[in-house]
Amino acid sequence: MDVMGDKATLFETGRFVQPSGDEDEGEAAEELRQRLAAEAGDVEAMSVLGAMLLRRGDLDGAEPHLRAATAAGDRAAANNLGVLLHQRGYAEEAAGWWRIAAVAGSAAAAHALGRHHRERGDEPAAEYWLRQSADQGHVLGAYALADLLEHRGDAESERWLRAAAERGHREAAYRLARALDARGTRESGGDNGVGLVAEAEQWYRQAAARGHRRAALHLGAILEKRGELKEAGRWYLTSAKDGEPRAACALGFLLRDAGDSDSAAAWWLKAAQEGDGNAANALGALHAERGETQTAERWYRAAMDAGDVNGAYNLGLLCAEQGRTAQAEQWYRRAAYAGHREAANALAILLLRGGDETGAEPWFSKAAEAGSVDAAFNLGILYAGRGEDAAALRWYERAAAAGHTEAALQVGIARLRDGDEPEAERYLRCAAGGGSAEAAYRLAAVLDARRPPAPTHELGESLQSLHEKTECEEWYERAATQGHRRAQVRVGMLAAARGDVVEAARWYREAAEAGSRNGAFNLGLLLAREGSEPEAAMWWTRAADAGHGRAALRLALVYARRGELVESQRWADRAVTLGPGEVSERAARLRDALREELSA
């Protein structure tokens, strides 16, 4: 009878389940039967009786039976005698009996002997005996060998983890899944990586099904990432109920996203009370959203005490929102010194707003070097403000490469300024695709400047309206739809060129109402052509008041036609001042004529 392992392992094997009820009576009867046989000199009965007493914790009763069976050559008894002596604290004597049993072919004893040598730092001996155990199919031996090899960085460890996992060892299944997952992530570009990740998921699933709470957590994360939220929630719940705080925290986020903030808060509370800093931060954010700032601050401090640097950063944000600048700076500094890159960026912004550009720059640099895209962009702004365009461009390019929309716009503008239109277009496309209205407008302008004049048929009418909109028109419209005033004016002009007066008026009006003087002027022209001169004059007045010289000249002409010469002269004077040159010349001639008329 081979029953190697420490006391905990003996109970985990399932062969030594605590009996109850009728099982108690059955075991008592079996013990009595084995005792009678042992007293009659039956060696196997001595071994079995010793194992039964050992399992029950009766070391004094078990030892004489195990020693007698061992003396008679029973290898299981030698193994269990080693277990008994190990429990008494006689490790070296235990190892001696394990060696006898292992040499006789006991896989359990070989496993125990291997663990004994590893605990004493004798890895060669440990590996030898663990291999003996693993080669005989002993699950714990295979797992212990895998652990030893993995510690040394030996790739063979995966083979033995697999061997143990296939025989039902849940920790081996979990660690095999982790190893496959890591390899799959490294090789994510190919089919092999996909296959490894898929296999890892299966091992996570097996370990989780056997009650491994961390495997259930990882399985939940995989399913959540894939969008299978219902099943992910079930595994998070399983793991959380088994005491895994990270699963409770993840379950809280799932519930919050589903709109059940009260249940989310309950799970976050459970996780936070078990020391999960992320859950404490989530609770802080929830209370901050509800306006319960004191409670929020308490949870952020709890997160910080749990070692989560986000707690200090969130405290800084909370203080900044309340206008407590000094405290915000204190918390940002604490998080920044701990390596929180966004805290370093926030600290730099705070210092810059306070006029401390010298103090802000190194924090922007530290955050940017740590990977903060916003900090890289802010450094670009800082250098651009000093006129250090080359340095600014370097940081803008770095931020743009990480997907920062406004940085891509700035690089595009710089490339346009340098005459590098292809590179400018590339960056402007990135920024426009990221939602920048200004980038969409500038990209449209670049494309607009390239396109040839619209062809005409024999009657002289443009064929443009007979075709689909060009790409540049689509970008103008995208920018216009986002509220870009110059784009709105340009879309209006294109519509007017197609003869679509209603569409043109709509875009001109939208731009004008948003404050565009060109939009107001063009809307006035459109209305005047349609015979609505009074309304046209109203929009020209708005444009002229905003500094539009052509609008002022139009008003001078309107008032001259009405016979209101003084008012006409006033607008002519305004047009002369506003320009441009051609308008100033025409306005000056009109003004001089009005003076002669008024002085006659």
Coordinates of C-alpha atoms in Angstrom, one line a residue:
M1 CA 0.0 0.0 0.0
D2 CA 1.6 3.2 -1.3
V3 CA 0.4 6.4 0.5
M4 CA 3.3 8.9 0.3
G5 CA 2.9 12.6 1.1
D6 CA 2.5 14.9 4.0
K7 CA -0.6 15.0 6.1
A8 CA -2.4 17.6 4.0
T9 CA -1.6 15.7 0.8
L10 CA -2.9 12.4 2.3
F11 CA -6.3 14.0 2.8
E12 CA -6.3 15.7 -0.6
T13 CA -5.9 12.3 -2.4
G14 CA -9.5 11.4 -1.7
R15 CA -8.4 8.0 -0.4
F16 CA -8.6 9.2 3.2
V17 CA -12.0 11.0 3.4
Q18 CA -13.3 11.7 6.9
P19 CA -16.0 9.1 7.5
S20 CA -19.4 9.8 9.0
G21 CA -22.4 7.8 10.1
D22 CA -22.3 4.2 8.7
E23 CA -18.9 4.8 7.3
D24 CA -17.5 5.3 10.9
E25 CA -18.8 1.9 11.8
G26 CA -17.4 0.3 8.6
E27 CA -14.0 1.8 9.2
A28 CA -14.0 0.7 12.8
A29 CA -14.9 -2.8 11.7
E30 CA -12.2 -2.7 9.0
E31 CA -9.6 -1.5 11.6
L32 CA -10.5 -4.3 13.9
R33 CA -10.2 -6.8 11.1
Q34 CA -6.7 -5.4 10.1
R35 CA -5.6 -5.3 13.8
L36 CA -6.5 -9.0 14.3
A37 CA -4.7 -9.9 11.1
A38 CA -1.6 -7.9 12.1
E39 CA -1.5 -9.5 15.5
A40 CA -1.6 -12.8 13.7
G41 CA 1.6 -11.7 11.9
D42 CA 0.1 -10.6 8.5
V43 CA 2.6 -8.0 7.1
E44 CA 0.2 -6.4 4.7
A45 CA -2.3 -5.9 7.6
M46 CA 0.4 -4.3 9.7
S47 CA 1.1 -1.8 6.8
V48 CA -2.6 -1.1 6.2
L49 CA -3.3 -0.7 10.0
G50 CA -0.3 1.7 10.4
A51 CA -1.6 3.8 7.4
M52 CA -5.1 4.0 8.9
L53 CA -3.7 5.1 12.3
L54 CA -1.4 7.6 10.6
R55 CA -4.2 9.0 8.7
R56 CA -6.2 9.5 11.9
G57 CA -3.2 11.3 13.5
D58 CA -2.4 8.5 16.0
L59 CA 1.3 8.6 15.4
D60 CA 2.2 6.6 18.5
G61 CA -0.3 3.8 17.6
A62 CA 0.9 3.8 13.9
E63 CA 4.6 3.7 14.4
P64 CA 5.1 0.1 15.8
H65 CA 2.9 -1.4 13.1
L66 CA 4.7 0.5 10.3
R67 CA 8.1 -0.4 11.7
A68 CA 7.2 -4.0 11.9
A69 CA 5.9 -4.1 8.3
T70 CA 8.9 -2.2 7.1
A71 CA 11.2 -4.7 8.8
A72 CA 9.4 -7.4 6.9
G73 CA 10.1 -5.6 3.6
D74 CA 6.8 -3.8 2.9
R75 CA 7.8 -0.7 0.8
A76 CA 4.4 1.1 1.5
A77 CA 5.1 0.8 5.2
A78 CA 8.6 2.2 4.7
N79 CA 7.1 5.1 2.8
N80 CA 4.5 5.8 5.5
L81 CA 7.1 5.4 8.3
G82 CA 9.0 8.2 6.5
V83 CA 5.8 10.3 6.6
L84 CA 5.3 9.7 10.3
L85 CA 8.9 10.5 11.1
H86 CA 8.7 13.7 9.0
Q87 CA 5.6 14.8 11.0
R88 CA 7.5 14.2 14.2
G89 CA 10.3 16.4 12.9
Y90 CA 12.9 13.7 12.2
A91 CA 13.5 14.7 8.6
E92 CA 16.8 12.9 8.1
E93 CA 15.5 9.6 9.5
A94 CA 12.4 10.0 7.4
A95 CA 14.6 10.5 4.3
G96 CA 16.4 7.2 5.1
W97 CA 13.1 5.2 5.0
W98 CA 11.9 7.1 1.9
R99 CA 15.1 6.1 0.2
I100 CA 14.6 2.4 1.1
A101 CA 11.0 2.6 -0.3
A102 CA 12.0 4.6 -3.4
V103 CA 14.8 2.1 -4.2
A104 CA 12.2 -0.6 -3.8
G105 CA 10.0 1.1 -6.5
S106 CA 7.7 3.4 -4.5
A107 CA 6.9 6.5 -6.7
A108 CA 5.3 8.3 -3.7
A109 CA 8.5 7.8 -1.6
A110 CA 10.7 9.0 -4.6
H111 CA 8.5 12.1 -4.7
A112 CA 8.9 12.7 -0.9
L113 CA 12.6 12.1 -1.1
G114 CA 12.9 14.6 -4.0
R115 CA 11.1 17.2 -2.1
H116 CA 13.3 16.6 0.9
H117 CA 16.5 17.2 -1.1
R118 CA 15.0 20.3 -2.7
E119 CA 14.2 21.8 0.7
R120 CA 17.8 21.3 1.6
G121 CA 19.1 22.9 -1.6
D122 CA 20.4 19.7 -3.2
E123 CA 18.8 20.2 -6.6
P124 CA 20.6 17.4 -8.5
A125 CA 19.5 14.8 -6.0
A126 CA 16.0 16.4 -6.0
E127 CA 15.8 16.2 -9.7
Y128 CA 17.0 12.5 -9.8
W129 CA 14.3 11.3 -7.3
L130 CA 11.5 13.5 -8.7
R131 CA 12.2 12.0 -12.2
Q132 CA 12.0 8.6 -10.7
S133 CA 8.6 9.4 -9.3
A134 CA 7.4 11.3 -12.4
D135 CA 8.5 8.5 -14.8
Q136 CA 6.4 6.1 -12.8
G137 CA 3.3 8.3 -13.4
H138 CA 3.1 9.9 -10.0
V139 CA 1.1 13.1 -10.3
L140 CA 2.7 14.9 -7.5
G141 CA 6.1 13.8 -8.6
A142 CA 5.5 15.1 -12.1
Y143 CA 4.3 18.5 -10.7
A144 CA 7.2 18.8 -8.3
L145 CA 9.6 18.0 -11.1
A146 CA 8.0 20.6 -13.4
D147 CA 8.2 23.2 -10.6
L148 CA 11.9 22.5 -10.1
L149 CA 12.7 22.7 -13.9
E150 CA 10.6 25.9 -14.3
H151 CA 12.5 27.5 -11.5
R152 CA 15.7 26.8 -13.4
G153 CA 14.2 28.1 -16.7
D154 CA 14.2 24.7 -18.3
A155 CA 11.7 24.4 -21.2
E156 CA 11.1 20.7 -20.3
S157 CA 9.0 21.9 -17.3
E158 CA 6.0 22.3 -19.7
R159 CA 6.1 18.6 -20.5
W160 CA 5.8 17.6 -16.9
L161 CA 3.2 20.3 -16.1
R162 CA 1.2 18.8 -19.0
A163 CA 1.7 15.2 -17.6
A164 CA 0.4 16.3 -14.1
A165 CA -2.4 18.3 -15.6
E166 CA -3.6 15.4 -17.7
R167 CA -3.8 13.3 -14.5
G168 CA -6.0 15.9 -12.8
H169 CA -3.6 18.2 -10.9
R170 CA -5.4 21.5 -11.0
E171 CA -2.4 23.7 -10.1
A172 CA -0.4 22.1 -12.9
A173 CA -3.3 22.8 -15.3
Y174 CA -3.3 26.4 -14.2
R175 CA 0.4 26.8 -14.5
L176 CA 0.4 25.1 -17.9
A177 CA -2.3 27.5 -19.0
R178 CA -0.2 30.5 -17.9
A179 CA 2.9 29.2 -19.7
L180 CA 0.9 28.6 -22.9
D181 CA -0.8 32.0 -22.6
A182 CA 2.6 33.8 -22.2
R183 CA 4.0 32.0 -25.3
G184 CA 0.9 32.6 -27.3
T185 CA 1.1 36.3 -26.5
R186 CA 4.7 36.5 -27.6
E187 CA 3.9 34.7 -30.8
S188 CA 0.6 36.6 -31.3
G189 CA 1.4 37.4 -35.0
G190 CA 1.0 33.9 -36.3
D191 CA -1.3 30.9 -36.2
N192 CA 0.9 29.2 -33.6
G193 CA 0.2 32.0 -31.2
V194 CA -3.5 31.7 -31.7
G195 CA -3.4 27.9 -31.2
L196 CA -1.4 28.3 -27.9
V197 CA -3.9 30.9 -26.6
A198 CA -6.8 28.6 -27.4
E199 CA -5.1 25.7 -25.7
A200 CA -4.3 27.8 -22.7
E201 CA -8.0 28.7 -22.4
Q202 CA -8.9 25.0 -22.3
W203 CA -6.4 24.4 -19.4
Y204 CA -7.8 27.4 -17.6
R205 CA -11.2 25.9 -18.0
Q206 CA -10.1 22.5 -16.6
A207 CA -8.4 24.1 -13.6
A208 CA -11.3 26.4 -12.9
A209 CA -13.7 23.4 -13.1
R210 CA -11.7 21.7 -10.5
G211 CA -12.0 24.7 -8.2
H212 CA -8.9 26.8 -8.9
R213 CA -10.0 30.3 -8.2
R214 CA -7.1 32.1 -10.1
A215 CA -7.8 29.9 -13.2
A216 CA -11.5 31.0 -12.9
L217 CA -10.3 34.6 -12.8
H218 CA -8.2 34.3 -15.9
L219 CA -10.9 32.4 -17.7
G220 CA -13.4 35.2 -16.9
A221 CA -10.9 37.8 -18.2
I222 CA -10.5 35.9 -21.5
L223 CA -14.3 35.6 -21.9
E224 CA -14.8 39.2 -21.1
K225 CA -12.3 40.3 -23.6
R226 CA -14.1 38.2 -26.2
G227 CA -17.4 39.8 -25.3
E228 CA -18.9 36.7 -23.7
L229 CA -19.9 38.7 -20.6
K230 CA -22.5 36.3 -19.2
E231 CA -20.2 33.4 -19.0
A232 CA -17.3 35.7 -17.9
G233 CA -19.5 36.9 -15.0
R234 CA -20.2 33.3 -13.9
W235 CA -16.5 32.5 -13.7
Y236 CA -15.8 35.8 -11.9
L237 CA -18.6 34.9 -9.4
T238 CA -17.2 31.4 -8.9
S239 CA -13.7 32.8 -8.2
A240 CA -15.0 35.7 -6.1
K241 CA -17.0 33.3 -3.9
D242 CA -13.8 31.2 -3.4
G243 CA -12.2 34.3 -2.0
E244 CA -10.3 35.8 -5.0
P245 CA -10.5 39.6 -4.5
R246 CA -9.4 40.4 -8.1
A247 CA -12.4 38.4 -9.4
A248 CA -14.7 40.3 -7.0
C249 CA -13.3 43.5 -8.4
A250 CA -13.7 42.4 -12.0
L251 CA -17.3 41.3 -11.3
G252 CA -18.0 44.7 -9.9
F253 CA -16.9 46.3 -13.2
L254 CA -19.1 44.0 -15.2
L255 CA -22.1 44.8 -13.0
R256 CA -21.4 48.5 -13.2
D257 CA -21.2 48.4 -17.0
A258 CA -24.6 46.5 -16.9
G259 CA -26.1 49.4 -15.0
D260 CA -26.2 47.7 -11.6
S261 CA -24.0 50.0 -9.6
D262 CA -25.3 48.9 -6.2
S263 CA -24.3 45.3 -6.8
A264 CA -21.0 46.5 -8.2
A265 CA -20.4 48.5 -5.1
A266 CA -21.1 45.4 -2.9
W267 CA -18.5 43.3 -4.7
W268 CA -16.0 46.2 -4.8
L269 CA -16.5 46.5 -1.0
K270 CA -15.8 42.8 -0.5
A271 CA -12.6 43.0 -2.7
A272 CA -11.4 46.3 -1.1
Q273 CA -11.8 44.8 2.4
E274 CA -9.6 42.0 1.3
G275 CA -6.9 44.5 0.2
D276 CA -7.6 45.0 -3.5
G277 CA -6.5 48.5 -4.3
N278 CA -8.2 48.6 -7.7
A279 CA -11.6 47.9 -6.0
A280 CA -10.9 50.6 -3.5
N281 CA -10.3 53.0 -6.3
A282 CA -13.5 52.0 -8.0
L283 CA -15.4 52.6 -4.8
G284 CA -13.8 56.0 -4.5
A285 CA -14.8 56.9 -8.1
L286 CA -18.3 55.7 -7.5
H287 CA -18.7 57.9 -4.4
A288 CA -17.1 60.8 -6.2
E289 CA -19.6 60.6 -9.0
R290 CA -22.4 60.7 -6.4
G291 CA -20.9 63.8 -4.9
E292 CA -19.8 62.0 -1.7
T293 CA -16.3 63.4 -1.7
Q294 CA -15.4 62.5 1.9
T295 CA -16.2 58.8 1.3
A296 CA -14.5 58.9 -2.0
E297 CA -11.3 60.3 -0.4
R298 CA -11.5 57.6 2.3
W299 CA -11.5 54.8 -0.3
Y300 CA -8.8 56.5 -2.4
R301 CA -6.6 56.5 0.8
A302 CA -7.5 52.8 1.3
A303 CA -6.3 52.1 -2.2
M304 CA -3.1 53.9 -1.6
D305 CA -2.6 52.0 1.7
A306 CA -3.1 48.8 -0.3
G307 CA -0.1 49.8 -2.4
D308 CA -2.1 51.0 -5.4
V309 CA -0.5 54.3 -6.6
N310 CA -3.7 55.2 -8.5
G311 CA -5.1 56.0 -5.1
A312 CA -2.7 59.0 -4.7
Y313 CA -3.4 60.0 -8.3
N314 CA -7.1 59.9 -7.8
L315 CA -6.8 61.9 -4.6
G316 CA -5.0 64.5 -6.6
L317 CA -7.8 64.6 -9.2
L318 CA -10.4 64.9 -6.5
C319 CA -8.5 67.8 -4.8
A320 CA -8.0 69.5 -8.1
E321 CA -11.7 69.4 -8.9
Q322 CA -12.4 71.0 -5.5
G323 CA -9.9 73.7 -6.2
R324 CA -7.6 72.4 -3.4
T325 CA -4.5 73.1 -5.6
A326 CA -1.9 72.6 -2.8
Q327 CA -3.3 69.2 -1.8
A328 CA -3.7 68.2 -5.4
E329 CA 0.0 69.0 -6.0
Q330 CA 1.0 67.0 -3.0
W331 CA -0.9 63.8 -4.1
Y332 CA 0.2 64.2 -7.7
R333 CA 3.8 64.4 -6.5
R334 CA 3.4 61.3 -4.4
A335 CA 2.0 59.3 -7.3
A336 CA 4.6 60.8 -9.7
Y337 CA 7.5 59.9 -7.5
A338 CA 6.1 56.3 -7.4
G339 CA 6.3 56.2 -11.2
H340 CA 2.7 57.1 -12.1
R341 CA 3.1 58.7 -15.5
E342 CA -0.3 60.4 -15.7
A343 CA 0.3 61.8 -12.3
A344 CA 3.6 63.3 -13.5
N345 CA 1.8 64.8 -16.5
A346 CA -1.0 66.2 -14.2
L347 CA 1.6 67.6 -11.9
A348 CA 3.4 69.3 -14.8
I349 CA 0.1 70.9 -16.0
L350 CA -0.6 72.1 -12.5
L351 CA 2.8 73.7 -12.2
L352 CA 2.6 75.2 -15.7
R353 CA -0.8 76.8 -14.9
G354 CA 0.8 78.3 -11.8
G355 CA 3.5 79.9 -13.9
D356 CA 6.3 77.4 -13.0
E357 CA 7.4 76.4 -16.5
T358 CA 10.9 75.4 -15.2
G359 CA 9.4 73.0 -12.7
A360 CA 6.8 71.6 -15.2
E361 CA 9.2 70.7 -17.9
P362 CA 11.1 67.8 -16.1
W363 CA 7.8 66.2 -15.1
F364 CA 6.5 66.4 -18.6
S365 CA 9.7 64.7 -19.7
K366 CA 9.5 62.0 -17.1
A367 CA 5.9 61.3 -18.0
A368 CA 6.6 61.2 -21.7
E369 CA 9.6 59.0 -21.3
A370 CA 7.4 56.6 -19.3
G371 CA 5.0 56.4 -22.2
S372 CA 2.4 59.1 -21.5
V373 CA 1.1 60.3 -24.9
D374 CA -0.5 63.4 -23.4
A375 CA 2.8 64.4 -21.8
A376 CA 4.6 64.0 -25.1
F377 CA 2.0 66.3 -26.8
N378 CA 2.3 68.8 -23.9
L379 CA 6.0 68.9 -24.3
G380 CA 5.5 69.7 -27.9
I381 CA 3.3 72.6 -26.9
L382 CA 5.8 73.8 -24.4
Y383 CA 8.7 73.8 -26.9
A384 CA 6.5 75.4 -29.6
G385 CA 5.6 78.2 -27.2
R386 CA 9.3 78.9 -26.8
G387 CA 9.9 78.9 -30.6
E388 CA 11.9 75.7 -30.4
D389 CA 10.1 74.2 -33.4
A390 CA 12.5 71.3 -34.0
A391 CA 12.2 70.0 -30.5
A392 CA 8.4 70.6 -30.5
L393 CA 8.1 68.6 -33.7
R394 CA 10.0 65.6 -32.2
W395 CA 7.6 65.3 -29.4
Y396 CA 4.6 65.9 -31.6
E397 CA 5.8 63.0 -33.8
R398 CA 6.3 60.8 -30.8
A399 CA 2.7 61.5 -29.6
A400 CA 1.3 61.1 -33.1
A401 CA 3.0 57.7 -33.5
A402 CA 1.1 56.6 -30.4
G403 CA -2.2 57.8 -31.9
H404 CA -2.6 61.3 -30.5
T405 CA -4.9 63.1 -32.9
E406 CA -3.9 66.7 -32.1
A407 CA -0.2 65.8 -32.3
A408 CA -0.8 64.3 -35.7
L409 CA -2.5 67.6 -36.7
Q410 CA 0.5 69.6 -35.5
V411 CA 2.9 67.4 -37.4
G412 CA 0.8 67.7 -40.5
I413 CA 0.8 71.5 -40.3
A414 CA 4.6 71.5 -39.8
R415 CA 5.0 69.3 -42.9
L416 CA 2.8 71.6 -44.9
R417 CA 4.9 74.6 -43.7
D418 CA 8.0 72.8 -44.9
G419 CA 6.5 72.0 -48.2
D420 CA 6.4 68.2 -47.7
E421 CA 2.9 67.7 -48.9
P422 CA 2.9 63.8 -49.0
E423 CA 4.0 63.5 -45.4
A424 CA 1.6 66.3 -44.4
E425 CA -1.3 64.4 -46.1
R426 CA -0.4 61.2 -44.2
Y427 CA -0.4 62.9 -40.8
L428 CA -3.5 64.9 -41.6
R429 CA -5.3 61.8 -42.6
C430 CA -4.4 60.2 -39.3
A431 CA -5.7 63.2 -37.4
A432 CA -8.8 63.6 -39.5
G433 CA -9.6 59.9 -39.0
G434 CA -9.2 60.4 -35.3
G435 CA -11.9 63.1 -35.3
S436 CA -10.0 66.4 -35.7
A437 CA -12.2 68.9 -37.6
E438 CA -9.2 71.1 -38.3
A439 CA -7.3 68.2 -39.8
A440 CA -10.3 67.2 -41.9
Y441 CA -10.5 70.8 -43.2
R442 CA -6.7 71.1 -43.9
L443 CA -6.7 67.7 -45.6
A444 CA -9.6 68.8 -47.8
A445 CA -7.8 72.0 -48.7
V446 CA -4.7 70.0 -49.7
L447 CA -6.8 67.7 -51.9
D448 CA -8.8 70.6 -53.2
A449 CA -5.7 72.4 -54.4
R450 CA -4.7 69.4 -56.4
R451 CA -7.9 68.6 -58.3
P452 CA -8.3 69.9 -61.9
P453 CA -11.1 72.3 -62.8
A454 CA -14.4 70.6 -63.2
P455 CA -15.1 69.7 -66.9
T456 CA -17.9 71.3 -68.8
H457 CA -20.1 70.0 -71.6
E458 CA -20.8 71.8 -74.9
L459 CA -23.3 74.2 -73.4
G460 CA -20.7 75.4 -70.9
E461 CA -22.4 74.0 -67.8
S462 CA -20.2 72.3 -65.2
L463 CA -20.5 68.5 -65.1
Q464 CA -19.4 68.4 -61.5
S465 CA -23.0 68.0 -60.2
L466 CA -23.4 64.9 -62.5
H467 CA -20.8 63.0 -60.6
E468 CA -20.4 61.8 -57.0
K469 CA -18.8 64.1 -54.5
T470 CA -15.0 64.2 -54.6
E471 CA -12.9 63.1 -51.6
C472 CA -12.0 66.7 -50.7
E473 CA -15.7 67.6 -50.6
E474 CA -16.3 64.7 -48.2
W475 CA -13.6 65.9 -45.9
Y476 CA -14.9 69.4 -46.0
E477 CA -18.4 68.1 -45.1
R478 CA -17.0 66.0 -42.3
A479 CA -15.3 69.1 -40.8
A480 CA -18.4 71.2 -41.4
T481 CA -20.6 68.7 -39.7
Q482 CA -18.2 68.9 -36.7
G483 CA -18.8 72.7 -36.5
H484 CA -15.6 73.9 -38.4
R485 CA -16.7 77.4 -39.6
R486 CA -14.3 77.7 -42.5
A487 CA -15.3 74.2 -43.7
Q488 CA -18.9 75.2 -43.5
V489 CA -18.2 78.3 -45.7
R490 CA -16.3 76.1 -48.2
V491 CA -19.1 73.5 -48.3
G492 CA -21.5 76.4 -48.9
M493 CA -19.4 77.7 -51.8
L494 CA -19.2 74.2 -53.4
A495 CA -23.0 73.9 -53.1
A496 CA -23.4 77.3 -54.6
A497 CA -21.1 76.4 -57.5
R498 CA -23.4 73.3 -58.1
G499 CA -26.4 75.7 -58.1
D500 CA -27.8 74.3 -54.9
V501 CA -28.8 77.6 -53.3
V502 CA -30.7 76.1 -50.5
E503 CA -27.8 73.9 -49.4
A504 CA -25.4 76.8 -49.7
A505 CA -27.6 79.1 -47.6
R506 CA -27.9 76.4 -44.9
W507 CA -24.1 76.1 -44.5
Y508 CA -23.5 79.8 -44.8
R509 CA -26.1 80.5 -42.1
E510 CA -24.7 77.8 -39.8
A511 CA -21.2 79.3 -40.1
A512 CA -22.5 82.9 -39.7
E513 CA -24.5 82.1 -36.6
A514 CA -21.3 80.5 -35.2
G515 CA -19.4 83.8 -35.7
S516 CA -17.9 83.4 -39.2
R517 CA -17.7 86.7 -40.9
N518 CA -17.0 85.1 -44.3
G519 CA -20.2 83.0 -43.7
A520 CA -22.2 86.1 -42.9
F521 CA -20.8 87.9 -46.0
N522 CA -21.5 85.0 -48.4
L523 CA -25.0 84.5 -47.0
G524 CA -25.6 88.2 -47.6
L525 CA -24.5 87.8 -51.2
L526 CA -26.8 84.8 -51.7
L527 CA -29.8 86.6 -50.2
A528 CA -29.1 89.7 -52.2
R529 CA -29.1 87.6 -55.4
E530 CA -32.4 86.1 -54.4
G531 CA -33.9 89.7 -53.9
S532 CA -33.7 89.7 -50.0
E533 CA -31.5 92.8 -49.7
P534 CA -32.7 93.9 -46.3
E535 CA -31.8 90.6 -44.8
A536 CA -28.6 90.6 -46.8
A537 CA -27.7 94.0 -45.3
M538 CA -28.3 92.6 -41.8
W539 CA -25.7 89.8 -42.4
W540 CA -23.3 92.2 -44.1
T541 CA -23.5 94.4 -41.0
R542 CA -22.6 91.5 -38.8
A543 CA -19.7 90.6 -41.1
A544 CA -18.5 94.2 -41.3
D545 CA -18.7 94.7 -37.5
A546 CA -16.4 91.6 -37.3
G547 CA -13.8 93.2 -39.6
H548 CA -14.9 92.1 -43.1
G549 CA -13.9 94.9 -45.5
R550 CA -16.0 93.6 -48.5
A551 CA -19.1 93.5 -46.4
A552 CA -18.5 97.1 -45.3
L553 CA -18.1 98.1 -49.0
R554 CA -21.4 96.3 -49.9
L555 CA -23.2 98.2 -47.1
A556 CA -21.8 101.5 -48.4
L557 CA -23.2 100.7 -51.8
V558 CA -26.6 99.6 -50.4
Y559 CA -27.0 102.8 -48.4
A560 CA -25.8 104.9 -51.4
R561 CA -28.5 103.4 -53.6
R562 CA -31.1 104.2 -50.9
G563 CA -29.9 107.8 -50.8
E564 CA -28.6 107.5 -47.2
L565 CA -25.3 109.2 -48.1
V566 CA -24.0 109.9 -44.6
E567 CA -24.5 106.2 -43.6
S568 CA -23.0 105.2 -46.9
Q569 CA -19.9 107.4 -46.2
R570 CA -19.5 105.9 -42.8
W571 CA -19.3 102.3 -44.2
A572 CA -17.1 103.4 -47.0
D573 CA -14.6 104.8 -44.4
R574 CA -14.8 101.5 -42.6
A575 CA -14.1 99.6 -45.8
V576 CA -11.1 101.8 -46.5
T577 CA -9.7 100.9 -43.1
L578 CA -10.5 97.2 -43.2
G579 CA -9.2 96.5 -46.8
P580 CA -7.8 94.5 -48.5
G581 CA -6.1 96.8 -51.0
E582 CA -8.6 96.4 -53.8
V583 CA -11.5 97.0 -51.5
S584 CA -9.8 100.0 -49.9
E585 CA -9.3 101.6 -53.4
R586 CA -12.9 101.1 -54.4
A587 CA -14.2 102.3 -51.0
A588 CA -11.9 105.4 -51.2
R589 CA -13.3 106.3 -54.6
L590 CA -16.9 105.9 -53.4
R591 CA -16.1 107.9 -50.2
D592 CA -14.6 110.8 -52.3
A593 CA -17.7 110.8 -54.6
L594 CA -20.0 110.9 -51.6
R595 CA -18.1 113.8 -50.1
E596 CA -18.4 115.8 -53.3
E597 CA -22.1 115.0 -53.4
L598 CA -22.6 115.9 -49.7
S599 CA -20.6 119.2 -50.1
A600 CA -22.4 120.3 -53.3

